[in-house]
Amino acid sequence: MKFYNLKENDEQVSFAGAVKQGLGRNQGLFFPESIPSFDNIEELLALPLVERSVKVLHPFVSDDLSESQLKAIVTDAFNFPAQTQAISEDRAILELFHGPTLAFKDFGARFMAKCLQAFSQGKKITILTATSGDTGAAVAHAFHDIDNIEVVILYPKGKISLLQEKMFTTLGGNIKTVAVEGTFDDCQALVKQSFDDQELKETIGLNSANSINISRLLAQICYYFEAVAQLYRQKGCGALNDIVFSIPSGNFGNLTAGLFAKALGLPIKRFIAATNANDTVPRYLQTGEWSPNETVATISNAMDVSNPNNWPRVEHMLKTGLVDKDCVSSVSIDEEQTQMTMIQLAKLGYISEPHAAVAYKALQYNALDDEFGVFLGTAHPAKFKEIVESTLGQPIGLPKELADCASETILSTTASIEFSELRAYLLS
Ligand SMILES: *Cc1c(COP(=O)(O)O)cnc(C)c1O
């Protein structure tokens, strides 16, 4: 299968090309030329995670990877579970934070790192990525110590939690980190400018590991299948109401992957894209006007994005009928509601963090009585220790992954939002 540029449709590349290039000409996103349809969904759902994921992903990557190569990559990348947990009669959380950096981004970043390693053929590559918190850690850990790949991670200085910062700035080696004196959108803009700079791009073999990279999104399709498989197994598929996924959204990569899963035939009724105060999408769906505001800092900081870079893919799927145009709604949840919801979930016996709470609250607003609501747990509560403890008034323990890096030294450099400064750094 080929992937084409959504802005410049004549640009077509193989999966390997799309993974290596990241973005197409004129900053266009790559998109699969066709969506395979599976008519044996029940059989797929009966398989274990790795076997099923190979079947789901193979049509997308078959130009470049044999089934056995893909299986080796998937086995290595998905070496931790995606786990559904019942919250109440008609609500469950899909916990995606059991990987090495305790956030769902481990799935995509690890899959991408293994793919890129397979495709790089010993050529030097520089991964440049912007993070609003969790991408940095997932990418740093996924690529740490991989030969010939250098990683540069930009993040907004002082706008992510200390533990989040420690998870990716303390590794050293091939992982370089830059604290930018600006917002996440500024960091994202610097990444885009770098990709527009042909000379820079070629000199350092530039690649992005952001959720604009199609490999990350393809990997994320697999846990939607896993969630539905687990729910069917627990409840029996006849006994289960229509499934609605509520997705805490920032760059809308998770939503894009969910829509792919639906387009592939997975029985999901619809999606709720839950945002914090950065509500460009809910306002857009209501008014038809795309008018991003300044990014505001919230307690669900991985979603502090006002110009989500995956939206063109979502829009494309809705407009071209790959999914039903009414299958996405969007709700913005404010800070007070988020904290109230964390308390409400704790009363139900579930300790959550702000991102999951935003998604749970959106279900309470938006799900119908005859729908079964699954919300994504995108990060481990310990990653947001300060806000979880102050909201719930109780201490929570640190899992080993976090405790290990808490005492390490931050190795970042600081930079302004001037592109020339970053350019010089990258070339040095
Ligand atoms: C990245 C992230 C999100 C947002 O996911 P997108 O795919 O960018 O919409 C939500 N929650 C957490 C914890 C994250 O790290």
mmCIF file of C-alpha atoms and ligand atoms in Angstrom, residues 103-105 132-135 164 211 216-217 220 247-255 302-303 305 309-310 353 355-356 377-380 383-384, ligand 1:
data_model
loop_
_atom_site.group_PDB
_atom_site.id
_atom_site.type_symbol
_atom_site.label_atom_id
_atom_site.label_comp_id
_atom_site.label_asym_id
_atom_site.label_seq_id
_atom_site.Cartn_x
_atom_site.Cartn_y
_atom_site.Cartn_z
ATOM 1 C CA ALA A 103 1.873 6.723 28.915
ATOM 2 C CA PHE A 104 0.080 5.489 25.785
ATOM 3 C CA LYS A 105 2.765 7.086 23.639
ATOM 4 C CA SER A 132 3.975 18.702 25.611
ATOM 5 C CA GLY A 133 5.059 16.139 28.170
ATOM 6 C CA ASP A 134 4.736 12.469 27.373
ATOM 7 C CA THR A 135 5.984 12.182 23.793
ATOM 8 C CA GLN A 164 7.724 14.283 33.286
ATOM 9 C CA SER A 211 2.174 11.864 16.080
ATOM 10 C CA ARG A 216 2.717 5.865 15.435
ATOM 11 C CA LEU A 217 -0.924 6.131 14.487
ATOM 12 C CA GLN A 220 -2.325 2.899 18.131
ATOM 13 C CA ILE A 247 -10.556 10.259 24.048
ATOM 14 C CA PRO A 248 -8.585 12.894 25.952
ATOM 15 C CA SER A 249 -7.284 14.866 22.984
ATOM 16 C CA GLY A 250 -4.370 17.182 22.295
ATOM 17 C CA ASN A 251 -2.940 16.614 18.830
ATOM 18 C CA PHE A 252 -5.800 14.225 17.976
ATOM 19 C CA GLY A 253 -3.529 11.305 17.082
ATOM 20 C CA ASN A 254 -5.443 8.975 19.360
ATOM 21 C CA LEU A 255 -8.717 9.986 17.771
ATOM 22 C CA ALA A 302 -0.331 16.947 27.540
ATOM 23 C CA MET A 303 -3.496 18.290 25.911
ATOM 24 C CA VAL A 305 -2.537 22.226 22.175
ATOM 25 C CA ASN A 309 -1.597 18.722 13.977
ATOM 26 C CA ASN A 310 -3.596 15.570 13.223
ATOM 27 C CA GLU A 353 -5.150 11.701 36.676
ATOM 28 C CA HIS A 355 -6.353 13.536 31.277
ATOM 29 C CA ALA A 356 -8.434 10.452 32.000
ATOM 30 C CA GLY A 377 -6.327 6.237 30.488
ATOM 31 C CA THR A 378 -3.471 7.898 28.654
ATOM 32 C CA ALA A 379 -0.992 8.260 31.547
ATOM 33 C CA HIS A 380 -0.272 6.682 34.918
ATOM 34 C CA LYS A 383 3.134 10.953 36.348
ATOM 35 C CA PHE A 384 0.890 13.726 37.672
HETATM 36 C C1 LIG B 1 -0.260 13.036 24.268
HETATM 37 C C2 LIG B 1 -1.256 12.878 25.343
HETATM 38 C C3 LIG B 1 -2.615 13.125 25.112
HETATM 39 C C4 LIG B 1 -3.116 13.654 23.788
HETATM 40 O O1 LIG B 1 -3.087 12.678 22.795
HETATM 41 P P1 LIG B 1 -3.232 13.101 21.251
HETATM 42 O O2 LIG B 1 -3.098 11.841 20.511
HETATM 43 O O3 LIG B 1 -2.146 14.081 20.967
HETATM 44 O O4 LIG B 1 -4.582 13.721 21.112
HETATM 45 C C5 LIG B 1 -3.516 12.878 26.143
HETATM 46 N N1 LIG B 1 -3.106 12.450 27.353
HETATM 47 C C6 LIG B 1 -1.809 12.228 27.619
HETATM 48 C C7 LIG B 1 -1.435 11.791 28.987
HETATM 49 C C8 LIG B 1 -0.846 12.423 26.631
HETATM 50 O O5 LIG B 1 0.433 12.198 26.894
#
